XYZ file of C-alpha atoms in Angstrom:
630
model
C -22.273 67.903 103.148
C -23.110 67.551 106.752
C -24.231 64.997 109.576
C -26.183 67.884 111.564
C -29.828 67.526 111.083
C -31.832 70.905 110.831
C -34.071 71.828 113.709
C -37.854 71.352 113.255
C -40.068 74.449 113.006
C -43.795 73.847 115.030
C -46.247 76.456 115.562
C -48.649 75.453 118.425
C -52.206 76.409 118.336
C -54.357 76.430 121.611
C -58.016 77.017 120.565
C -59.967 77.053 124.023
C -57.510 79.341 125.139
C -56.657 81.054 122.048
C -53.105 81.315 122.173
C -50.430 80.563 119.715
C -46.674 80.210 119.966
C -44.081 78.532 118.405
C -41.408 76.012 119.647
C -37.774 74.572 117.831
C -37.554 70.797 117.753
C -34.143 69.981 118.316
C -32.360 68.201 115.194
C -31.174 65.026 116.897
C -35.073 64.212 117.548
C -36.097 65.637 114.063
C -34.030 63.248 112.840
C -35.618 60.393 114.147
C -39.167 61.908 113.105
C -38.149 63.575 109.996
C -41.515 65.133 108.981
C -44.821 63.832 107.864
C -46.545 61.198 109.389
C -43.558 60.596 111.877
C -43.526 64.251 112.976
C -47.269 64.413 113.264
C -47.326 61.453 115.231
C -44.741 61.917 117.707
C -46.045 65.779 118.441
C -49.633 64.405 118.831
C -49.285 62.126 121.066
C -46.190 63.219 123.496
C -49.405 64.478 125.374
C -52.513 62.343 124.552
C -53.360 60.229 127.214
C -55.274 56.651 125.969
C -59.063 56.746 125.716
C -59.407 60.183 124.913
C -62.498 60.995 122.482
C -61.705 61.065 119.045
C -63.855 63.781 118.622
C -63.223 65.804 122.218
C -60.893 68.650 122.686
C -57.857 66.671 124.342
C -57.747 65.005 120.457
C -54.542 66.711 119.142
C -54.675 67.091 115.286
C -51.018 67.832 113.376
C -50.530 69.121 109.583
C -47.165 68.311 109.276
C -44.641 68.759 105.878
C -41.137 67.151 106.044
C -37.516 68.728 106.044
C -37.401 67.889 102.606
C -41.165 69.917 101.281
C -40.501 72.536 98.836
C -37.515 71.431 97.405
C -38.350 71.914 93.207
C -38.572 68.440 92.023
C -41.408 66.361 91.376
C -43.370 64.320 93.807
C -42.335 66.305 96.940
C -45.460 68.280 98.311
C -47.426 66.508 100.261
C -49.143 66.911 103.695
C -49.721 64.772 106.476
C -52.361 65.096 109.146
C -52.253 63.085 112.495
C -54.995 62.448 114.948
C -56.786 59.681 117.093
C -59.585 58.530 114.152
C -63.160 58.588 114.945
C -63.779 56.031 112.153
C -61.234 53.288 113.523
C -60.636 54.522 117.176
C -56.880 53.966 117.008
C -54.049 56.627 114.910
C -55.335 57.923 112.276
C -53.196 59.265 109.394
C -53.884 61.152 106.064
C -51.703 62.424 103.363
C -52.635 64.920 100.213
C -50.938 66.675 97.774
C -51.389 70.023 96.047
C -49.640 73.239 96.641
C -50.446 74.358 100.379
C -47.625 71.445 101.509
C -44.929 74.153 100.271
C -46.523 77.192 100.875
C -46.718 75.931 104.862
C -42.997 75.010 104.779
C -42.599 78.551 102.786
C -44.054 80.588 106.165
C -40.975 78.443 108.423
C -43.210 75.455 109.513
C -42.539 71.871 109.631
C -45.856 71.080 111.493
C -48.776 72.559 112.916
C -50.494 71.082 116.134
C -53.520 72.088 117.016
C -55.305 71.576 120.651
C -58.665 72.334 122.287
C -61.466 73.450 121.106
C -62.977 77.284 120.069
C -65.740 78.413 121.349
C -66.256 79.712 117.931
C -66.037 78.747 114.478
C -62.553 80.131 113.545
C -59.861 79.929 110.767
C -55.924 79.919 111.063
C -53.981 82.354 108.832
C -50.735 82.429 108.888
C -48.313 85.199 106.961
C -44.527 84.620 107.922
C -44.841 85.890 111.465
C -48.727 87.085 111.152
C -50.260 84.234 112.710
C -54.265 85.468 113.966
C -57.049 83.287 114.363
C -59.837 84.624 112.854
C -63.776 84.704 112.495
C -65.274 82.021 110.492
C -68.898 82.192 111.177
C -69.946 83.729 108.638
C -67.991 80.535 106.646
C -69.244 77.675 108.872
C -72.091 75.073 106.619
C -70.266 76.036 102.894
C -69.215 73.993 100.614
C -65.676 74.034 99.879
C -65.400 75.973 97.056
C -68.176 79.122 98.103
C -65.562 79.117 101.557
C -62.394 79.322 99.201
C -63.908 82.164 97.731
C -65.065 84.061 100.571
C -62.011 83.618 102.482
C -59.976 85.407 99.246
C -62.369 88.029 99.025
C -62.037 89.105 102.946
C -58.545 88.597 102.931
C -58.312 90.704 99.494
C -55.851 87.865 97.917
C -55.443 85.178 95.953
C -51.924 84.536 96.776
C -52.888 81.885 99.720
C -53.393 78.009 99.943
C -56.483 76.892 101.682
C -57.183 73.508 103.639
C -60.398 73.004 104.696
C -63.315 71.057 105.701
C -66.783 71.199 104.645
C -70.447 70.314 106.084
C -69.603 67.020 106.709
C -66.868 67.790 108.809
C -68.478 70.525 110.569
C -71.597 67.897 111.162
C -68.778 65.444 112.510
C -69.305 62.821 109.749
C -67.135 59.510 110.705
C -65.012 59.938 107.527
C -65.400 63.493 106.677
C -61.805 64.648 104.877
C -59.906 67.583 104.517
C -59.299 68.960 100.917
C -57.070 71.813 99.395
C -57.436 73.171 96.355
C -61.085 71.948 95.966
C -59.656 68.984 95.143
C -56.812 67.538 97.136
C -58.257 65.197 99.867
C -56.546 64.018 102.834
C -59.102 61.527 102.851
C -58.729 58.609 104.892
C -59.437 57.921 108.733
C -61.818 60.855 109.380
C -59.474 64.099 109.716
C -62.009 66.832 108.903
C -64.610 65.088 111.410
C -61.441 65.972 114.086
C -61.172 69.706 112.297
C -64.701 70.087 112.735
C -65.124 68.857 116.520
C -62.173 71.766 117.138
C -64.624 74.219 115.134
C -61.301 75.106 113.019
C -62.986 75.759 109.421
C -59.791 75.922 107.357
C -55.542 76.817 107.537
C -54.752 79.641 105.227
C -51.260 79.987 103.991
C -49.840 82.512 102.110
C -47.846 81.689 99.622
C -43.784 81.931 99.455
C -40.256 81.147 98.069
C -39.304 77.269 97.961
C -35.984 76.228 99.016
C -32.979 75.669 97.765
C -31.029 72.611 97.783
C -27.876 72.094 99.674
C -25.741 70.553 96.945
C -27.215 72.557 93.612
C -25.246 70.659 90.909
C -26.052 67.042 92.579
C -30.033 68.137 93.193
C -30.441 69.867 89.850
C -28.640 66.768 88.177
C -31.416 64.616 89.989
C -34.229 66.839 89.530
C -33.986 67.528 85.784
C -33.492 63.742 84.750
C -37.529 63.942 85.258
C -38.032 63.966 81.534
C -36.412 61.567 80.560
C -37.306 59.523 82.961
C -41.001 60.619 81.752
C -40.042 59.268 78.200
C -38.465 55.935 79.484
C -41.197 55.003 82.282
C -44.612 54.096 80.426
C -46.065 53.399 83.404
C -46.049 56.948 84.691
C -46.590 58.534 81.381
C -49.754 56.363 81.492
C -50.736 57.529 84.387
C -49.994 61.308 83.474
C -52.100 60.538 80.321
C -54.905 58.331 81.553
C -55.024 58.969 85.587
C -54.570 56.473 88.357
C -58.297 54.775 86.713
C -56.564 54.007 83.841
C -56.120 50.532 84.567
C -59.732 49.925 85.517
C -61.186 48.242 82.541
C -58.224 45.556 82.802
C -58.985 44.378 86.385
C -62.266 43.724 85.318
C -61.162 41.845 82.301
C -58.981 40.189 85.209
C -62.100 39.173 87.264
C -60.746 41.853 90.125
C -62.559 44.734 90.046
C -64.693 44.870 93.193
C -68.136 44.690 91.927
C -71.371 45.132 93.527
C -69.806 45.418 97.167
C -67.204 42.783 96.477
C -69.895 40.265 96.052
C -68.049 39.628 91.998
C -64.861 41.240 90.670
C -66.312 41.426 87.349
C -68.042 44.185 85.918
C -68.785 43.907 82.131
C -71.643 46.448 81.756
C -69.881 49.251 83.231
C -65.788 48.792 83.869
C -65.256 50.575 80.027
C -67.523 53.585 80.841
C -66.301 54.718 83.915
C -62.289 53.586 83.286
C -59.742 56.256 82.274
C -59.413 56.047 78.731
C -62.809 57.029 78.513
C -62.749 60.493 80.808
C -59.556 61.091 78.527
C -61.594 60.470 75.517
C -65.425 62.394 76.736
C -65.033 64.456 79.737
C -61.250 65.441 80.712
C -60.530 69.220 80.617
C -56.899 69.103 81.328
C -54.559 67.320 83.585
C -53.718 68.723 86.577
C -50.308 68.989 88.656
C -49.274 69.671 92.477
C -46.403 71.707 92.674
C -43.456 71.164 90.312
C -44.398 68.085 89.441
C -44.021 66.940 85.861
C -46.050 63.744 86.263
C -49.266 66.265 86.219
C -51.766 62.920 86.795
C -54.745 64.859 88.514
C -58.119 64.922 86.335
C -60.165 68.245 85.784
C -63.262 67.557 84.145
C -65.976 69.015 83.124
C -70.243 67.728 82.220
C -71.485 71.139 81.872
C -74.843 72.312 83.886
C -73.758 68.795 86.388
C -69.788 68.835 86.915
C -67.788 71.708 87.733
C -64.237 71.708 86.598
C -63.447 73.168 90.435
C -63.315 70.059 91.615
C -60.856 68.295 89.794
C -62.157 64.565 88.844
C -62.073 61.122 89.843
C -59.269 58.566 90.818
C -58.976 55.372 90.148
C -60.868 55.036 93.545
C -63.203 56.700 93.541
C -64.364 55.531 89.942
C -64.672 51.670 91.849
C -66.408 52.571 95.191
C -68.821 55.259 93.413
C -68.887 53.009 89.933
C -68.316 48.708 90.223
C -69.250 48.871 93.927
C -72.010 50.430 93.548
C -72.989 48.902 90.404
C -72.758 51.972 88.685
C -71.836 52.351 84.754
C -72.252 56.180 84.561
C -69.212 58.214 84.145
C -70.848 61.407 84.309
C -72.715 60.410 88.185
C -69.255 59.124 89.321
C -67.980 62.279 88.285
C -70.976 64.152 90.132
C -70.093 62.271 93.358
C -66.445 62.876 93.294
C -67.024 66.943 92.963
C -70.273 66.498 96.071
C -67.350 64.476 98.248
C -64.561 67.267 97.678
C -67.897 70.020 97.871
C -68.743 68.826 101.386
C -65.387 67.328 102.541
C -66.017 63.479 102.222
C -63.557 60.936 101.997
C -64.293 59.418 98.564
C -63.711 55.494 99.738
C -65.374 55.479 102.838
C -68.400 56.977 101.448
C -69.033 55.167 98.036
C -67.942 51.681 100.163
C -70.829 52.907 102.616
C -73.302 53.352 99.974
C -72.579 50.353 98.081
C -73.161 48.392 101.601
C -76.433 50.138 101.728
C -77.259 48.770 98.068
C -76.499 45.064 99.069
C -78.221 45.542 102.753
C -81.521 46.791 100.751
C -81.423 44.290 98.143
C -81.215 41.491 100.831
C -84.351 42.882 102.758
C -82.125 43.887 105.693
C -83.453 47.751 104.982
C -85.857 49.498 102.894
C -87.738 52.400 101.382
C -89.239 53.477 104.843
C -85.214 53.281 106.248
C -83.607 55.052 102.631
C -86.137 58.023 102.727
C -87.862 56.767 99.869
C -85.044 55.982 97.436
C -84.559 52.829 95.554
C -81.729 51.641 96.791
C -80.589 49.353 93.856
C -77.111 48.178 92.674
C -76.698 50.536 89.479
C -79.037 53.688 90.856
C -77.007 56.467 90.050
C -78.961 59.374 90.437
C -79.117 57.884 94.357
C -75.260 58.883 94.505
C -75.499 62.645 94.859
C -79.167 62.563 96.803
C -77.390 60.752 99.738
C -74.102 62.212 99.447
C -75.904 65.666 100.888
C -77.411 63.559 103.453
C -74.703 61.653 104.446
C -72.759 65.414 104.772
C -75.665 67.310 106.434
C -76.860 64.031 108.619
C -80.112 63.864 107.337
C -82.597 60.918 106.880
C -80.559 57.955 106.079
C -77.501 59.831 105.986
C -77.555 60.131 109.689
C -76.877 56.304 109.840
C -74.704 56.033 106.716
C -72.341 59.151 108.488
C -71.377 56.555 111.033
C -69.504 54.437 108.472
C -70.296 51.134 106.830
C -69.408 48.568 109.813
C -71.246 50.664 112.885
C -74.394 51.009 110.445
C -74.242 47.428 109.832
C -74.030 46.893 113.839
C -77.359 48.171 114.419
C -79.126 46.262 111.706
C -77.338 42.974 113.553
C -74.872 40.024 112.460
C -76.161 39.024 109.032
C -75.502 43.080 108.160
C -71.917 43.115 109.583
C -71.316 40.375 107.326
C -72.082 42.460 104.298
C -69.240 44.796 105.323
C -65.432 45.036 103.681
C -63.915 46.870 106.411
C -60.592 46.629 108.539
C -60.455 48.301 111.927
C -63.622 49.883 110.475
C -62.446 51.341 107.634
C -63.436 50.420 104.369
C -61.637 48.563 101.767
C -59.546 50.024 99.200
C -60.547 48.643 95.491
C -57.208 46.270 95.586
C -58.166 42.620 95.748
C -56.844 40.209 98.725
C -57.879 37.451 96.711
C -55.583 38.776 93.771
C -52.573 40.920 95.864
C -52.331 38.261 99.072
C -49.505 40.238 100.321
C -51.867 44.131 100.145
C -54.315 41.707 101.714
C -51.956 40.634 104.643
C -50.852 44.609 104.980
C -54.462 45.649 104.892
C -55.104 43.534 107.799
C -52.101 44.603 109.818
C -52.038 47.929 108.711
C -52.441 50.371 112.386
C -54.759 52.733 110.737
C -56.720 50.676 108.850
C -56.951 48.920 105.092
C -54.787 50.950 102.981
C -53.807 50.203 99.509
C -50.711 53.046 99.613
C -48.931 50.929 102.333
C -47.130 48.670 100.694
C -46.142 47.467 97.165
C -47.892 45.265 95.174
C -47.575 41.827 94.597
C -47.922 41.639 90.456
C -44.326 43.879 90.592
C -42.939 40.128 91.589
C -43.983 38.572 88.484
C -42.531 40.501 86.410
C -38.550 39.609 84.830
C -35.826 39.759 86.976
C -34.175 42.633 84.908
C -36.749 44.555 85.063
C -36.347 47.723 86.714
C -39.037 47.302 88.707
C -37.330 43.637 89.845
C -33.948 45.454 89.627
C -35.115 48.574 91.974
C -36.593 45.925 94.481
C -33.413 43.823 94.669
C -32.323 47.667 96.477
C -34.777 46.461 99.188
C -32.738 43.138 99.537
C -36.205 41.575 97.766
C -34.875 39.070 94.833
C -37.224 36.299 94.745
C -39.722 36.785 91.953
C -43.425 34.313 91.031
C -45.193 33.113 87.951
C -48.579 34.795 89.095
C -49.125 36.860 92.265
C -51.522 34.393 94.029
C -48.643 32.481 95.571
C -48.046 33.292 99.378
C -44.533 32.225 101.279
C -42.314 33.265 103.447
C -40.335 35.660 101.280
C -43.721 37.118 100.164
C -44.517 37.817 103.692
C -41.091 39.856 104.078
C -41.838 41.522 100.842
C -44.688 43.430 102.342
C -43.264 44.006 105.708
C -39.816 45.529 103.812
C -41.896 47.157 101.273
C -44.468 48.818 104.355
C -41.605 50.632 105.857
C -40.539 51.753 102.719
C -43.953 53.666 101.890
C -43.859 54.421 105.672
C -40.826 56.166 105.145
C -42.371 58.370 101.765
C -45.457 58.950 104.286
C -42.715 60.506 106.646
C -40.678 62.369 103.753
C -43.749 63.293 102.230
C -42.830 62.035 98.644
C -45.554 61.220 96.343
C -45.869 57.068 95.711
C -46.561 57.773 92.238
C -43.021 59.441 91.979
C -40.805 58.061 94.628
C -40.904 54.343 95.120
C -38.958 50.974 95.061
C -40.019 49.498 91.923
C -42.668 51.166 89.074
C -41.774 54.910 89.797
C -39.944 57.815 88.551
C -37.086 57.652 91.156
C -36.126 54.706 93.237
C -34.423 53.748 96.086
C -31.496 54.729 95.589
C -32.585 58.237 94.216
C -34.517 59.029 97.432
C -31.324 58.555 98.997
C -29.816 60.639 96.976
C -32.529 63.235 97.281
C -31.773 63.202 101.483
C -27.846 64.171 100.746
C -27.903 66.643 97.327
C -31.157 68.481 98.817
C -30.699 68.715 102.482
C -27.612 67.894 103.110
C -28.749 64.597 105.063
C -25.184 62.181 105.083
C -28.034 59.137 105.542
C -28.629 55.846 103.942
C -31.622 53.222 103.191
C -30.959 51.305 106.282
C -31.690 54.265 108.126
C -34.287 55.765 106.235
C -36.069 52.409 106.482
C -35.674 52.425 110.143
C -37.357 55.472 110.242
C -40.263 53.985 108.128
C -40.538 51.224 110.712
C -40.685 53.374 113.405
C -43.304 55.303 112.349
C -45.376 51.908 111.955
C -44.483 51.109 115.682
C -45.598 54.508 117.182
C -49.232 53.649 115.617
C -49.125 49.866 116.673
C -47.774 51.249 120.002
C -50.567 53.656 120.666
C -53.062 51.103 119.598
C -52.393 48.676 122.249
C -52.402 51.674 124.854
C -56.097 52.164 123.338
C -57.055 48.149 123.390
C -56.159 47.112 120.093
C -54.932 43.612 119.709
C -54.159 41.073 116.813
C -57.894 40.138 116.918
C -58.309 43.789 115.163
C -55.871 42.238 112.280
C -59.064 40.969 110.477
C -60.228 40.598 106.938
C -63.718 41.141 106.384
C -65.652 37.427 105.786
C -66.034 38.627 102.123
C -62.470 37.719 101.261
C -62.697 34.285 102.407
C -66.344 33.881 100.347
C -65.757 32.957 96.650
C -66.608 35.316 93.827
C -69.503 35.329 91.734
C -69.671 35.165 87.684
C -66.683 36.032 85.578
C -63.020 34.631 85.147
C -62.824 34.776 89.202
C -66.015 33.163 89.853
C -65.316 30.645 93.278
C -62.100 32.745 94.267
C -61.041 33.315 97.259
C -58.081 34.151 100.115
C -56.675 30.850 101.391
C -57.715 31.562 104.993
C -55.229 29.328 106.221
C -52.290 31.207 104.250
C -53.289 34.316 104.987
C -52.894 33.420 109.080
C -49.752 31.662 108.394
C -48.669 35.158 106.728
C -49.580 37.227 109.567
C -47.785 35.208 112.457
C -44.656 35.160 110.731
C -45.194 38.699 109.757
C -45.488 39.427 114.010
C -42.099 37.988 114.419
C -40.051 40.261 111.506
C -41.777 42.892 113.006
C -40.664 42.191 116.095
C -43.680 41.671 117.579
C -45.848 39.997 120.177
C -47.492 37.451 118.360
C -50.363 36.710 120.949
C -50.523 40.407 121.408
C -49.668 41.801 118.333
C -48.177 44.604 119.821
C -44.813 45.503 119.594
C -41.972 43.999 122.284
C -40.052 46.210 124.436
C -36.976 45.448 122.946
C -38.771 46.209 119.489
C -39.659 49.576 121.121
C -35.949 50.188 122.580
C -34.218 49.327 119.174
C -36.014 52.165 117.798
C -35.785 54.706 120.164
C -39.251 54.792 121.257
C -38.523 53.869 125.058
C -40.491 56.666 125.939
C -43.712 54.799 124.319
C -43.803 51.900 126.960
């Protein structure tokens, strides 16, 4: 074992100029950004000066893996990509999974940062120490699967990962995504509308050797307990078996399943068709993994002459913003608009949120048929989904407005309109319930980049016994207090989902999967990802410093924030949490506003932060060595 940190690995891409080269980080300040979100953030914005365009060329955009990618063990290849969002305006931050994560760290990277802007539409390959940018125009307006294709064929191999964006980030669509593997999204906060404005089509990576862990018998010991933990864990074998929608029949049941653009959480007519058991049952093909991951939890499926197997299938998600949002009980047009969104490089939330504020806006009279080209916009239409998918990707018709996002459509239809939205910072609302999870709800509100339901841990992982091992992995976290229901919000709630942020701040950094790595329902907890830092890389760390470096990562985005003009008045729930429910066992619920406030202040002062600012303090800033922010 050894204290010595590695040195970082960063390839630097210059597209006006055309010029790449690539640069150590030194291992005392990889260390404090050890990869992922950390790493992308602190390379992107040593040089971005506030109020930069989101979509101009002095927007830097990272891919970034951590010191820890490619290791063989579940859960452990993901990808981060960093950049000022267009959709929110402040940090924006994305993470997927698949297998070009260790294929980039494979070819000596740790991140790649990308400035400017062609001239050109081009593509990035990189080979070991063949790095070229190279033509893309005769890939620029295909979908994502004809590009894959095409880029194999001129390359002459199939030995290469591929991230990419499609129309809709070429056409600079608000939350336009980047997806490997046809199906592997980094989805959130509008990355592939950033690709696009740099006219970078896609990275190509070929593929290599993983690496090998610095303590074999400890790692190895670790790595091949995955089976049994398989065996012991039914939560994860459920969601091997049934996907991350497998629960979405119960939260109806529940009365939280948002429903008609989270004007009910109840969805009777549909929340069986489109819930997991039933792809497992009708339409799956076979489960997908990401690389050496036992869990294998992706969908492939397959309605033949309408869904190509290509592009995998849909999360839990995506089944709610395409399905109960939208007031849709078809499994096979969810389906449909899960392969369009990975076809055209949409972010699969953002758009079927969008859409199902369209619905509601039309069936209030705020728009119609001579606004929606023609379509009847109805809660429960379907065949509408894929129709304005394409014109939300090629911004056409209505989908020029809907490309802007949910909240600025609603600004230009006025007040009553904005209303009708369930965004944070802009960004659309997860299908996790406020009114159900108060403590998700007070992260969603706080959260830098936006509403995000892979933040924080849950509140109904409180309820259950206290020796549990989800209660028992928790107690790691210094978390002990557990609830009869999850409704109930105090103090130690409130320092529940501040202690449980940095944690998933810290996976987001290490780039372990939250379906593998976590502090209560997963594979391995906290503890084990401890573990994972010493046996693997050799890292002599511990939790209180691995959660530091979670909370650091949250202060860099609150940091740059308040550079661009963000303040706590941004820390807003939409008004639909606070209006009660309609029909079903929820009907008349709703966030105690009052609570929720209560939460947030005393959530500002554990975080060390200014409460009528809600920026973070200098000292805050100082005690984690991120003078160089102020």
């Amino acid at each position: 074992m050894y204290n010595k940190f590695p040195d970082g690995k960063v390839l630097n891409v210059n597209l006006s100029e055309g010029t790449i080269n690539k640069e150590v980080l030194p291992g005392d300040v990889y260390r404090l950004y050890p990869g992922g979100s950390s790493l992308g953030l602190y390379l992107a914005m040593k040089d971005m000066k506030p109020g930069i365009e989101p979509l101009g060329e002095n927007n830097n955009l990272v891919f970034s893996v951590s010191a820890l990618t490619g290791l063989p063990i579940s859960g452990i290849s993901r990808v981060n990509v960093t950049a000022k969002s267009p959709l929110t305006e402040g940090m924006g931050d994305s993470q997927a999974g698949g297998f070009f994560p260790v294929h980039m760290k494979a070819n000596g990277l740790d991140a790649i940062v990308l400035k400017g802007k062609s001239d050109k539409p081009v593509y990035l390959y990189i080979d070991g120490e063949d790095v070229q940018l190279k033509d893309a125009s005769a890939l620029w307006g295909k979908v994502t699967g004809e590009a894959e294709k095409l880029i194999r064929e001129e390359l002459g191999r199939d030995d290469v990962e591929i991230a990419q964006i499609g129309p809709g980030g070429e056409n600079l669509v608000n939350y336009a995504c980047i997806i490997n593997m046809c199906n592997r999204a980094n989805g959130r906060n509008g990355m592939g509308a950033v690709m696009g404005s740099k006219n970078l089509k896609a990275i190509v990576v070929a593929k290599g050797k993983s690496q090998k862990p610095v303590d074999s018998e400890g790692f190895f010991s670790l790595a091949k307990s995955v089976m049994a933990r398989l065996e012991e864990n039914g939560s994860v074998a459920g969601l091997g078996k049934f996907g991350t929608d497998g629960d979405l029949e119960g939260f109806s049941e529940e009365g939280f399943l948002p429903t008609n653009n989270w004007t009910t959480g109840y969805f009777p007519e549909g929340a069986k068709n489109i819930t997991g058991e039933t792809m497992y049952d009708t339409i799956l093909k076979e489960r997908d993994t990401c690389y050496s991951c036992a869990v294998r939890c992706k969908r492939v499926v397959e309605v033949p002459g309408m869904v190509d197997p290509l592009y995998g299938g849909p999360e839990y998600e995506t089944a709610a913003t395409f399905g109960s949002y939208c007031g849709v009980t078809s499994l096979e047009y969810v389906s449909l608009a899960n392969q369009m969104c990975n076809m055209y490089g949409l972010d699969t939330i953002s758009c079927g949120a969008t859409i199902a504020f369209a619905m509601e806006a039309y069936e209030k009279g705020l728009i119609d048929r001579t606004v929606t080209d023609g379509i009847d916009l109805k809660f429960g239409n379907g065949e509408a989904l894929p129709v304005l998918i394409e014109k939300i990707a090629n911004k056409e018709g209505i989908g020029r407005l809907l490309a802007l996002g949910s909240y600025r459509y609603a600004q230009t239809l006025g007040e009553e309109a904005v209303d009708l939205t369930v965004t944070v910072k802009k960004q659309e609302l997860p299908a996790h319930m406020p009114q159900y999870k108060p403590a998700v709800g007070l992260v969603y509100a706080v959260n830098p980049f936006g509403a995000d339901h892979q933040s924080s841990e849950h509140d109904p992982f409180l309820v259950m016994p206290e020796d549990s091992m989800e209660r028992r992995r928790l107690a790691q976290l210094g978390i002990q207090k557990g609830y009869e229901d999850p409704f109930t919000m105090d103090d130690d709630k409130v320092r529940f989902a501040w202690d449980t942020q940095k944690y998933f701040s810290t996976l987001d950094t290490l780039c372990l999967c939250q379906f593998v790595w976590g502090p209560s329902w997963e594979l391995y907890g906290p503890d084990e990802m401890v573990e994972l830092c010493k046996t693997g890389l050799g890292w002599e760390t511990s939790l209180y410093e691995l959660m530091q470096v979670g909370e650091r990562r949250i202060n860099m985005m609150r940091a740059f924030n308040a550079k661009e003009g963000f303040t706590k008045e941004d820390d807003l729930l939409p008004k639909k949490i606070f209006t009660p429910l309609k029909g079903g066992p929820t009907d008349g619920v709703v966030l105690d506003k009052e609570s929720h406030e209560y939460a947030k202040n005393l959530y500002y002062d554990l975080a060390g932060w200014d409460k009528e600012k809600g920026s973070p303090t200098e000292s805050t800033l100082k005690r984690l060595s991120l003078q160089w922010m102020l």
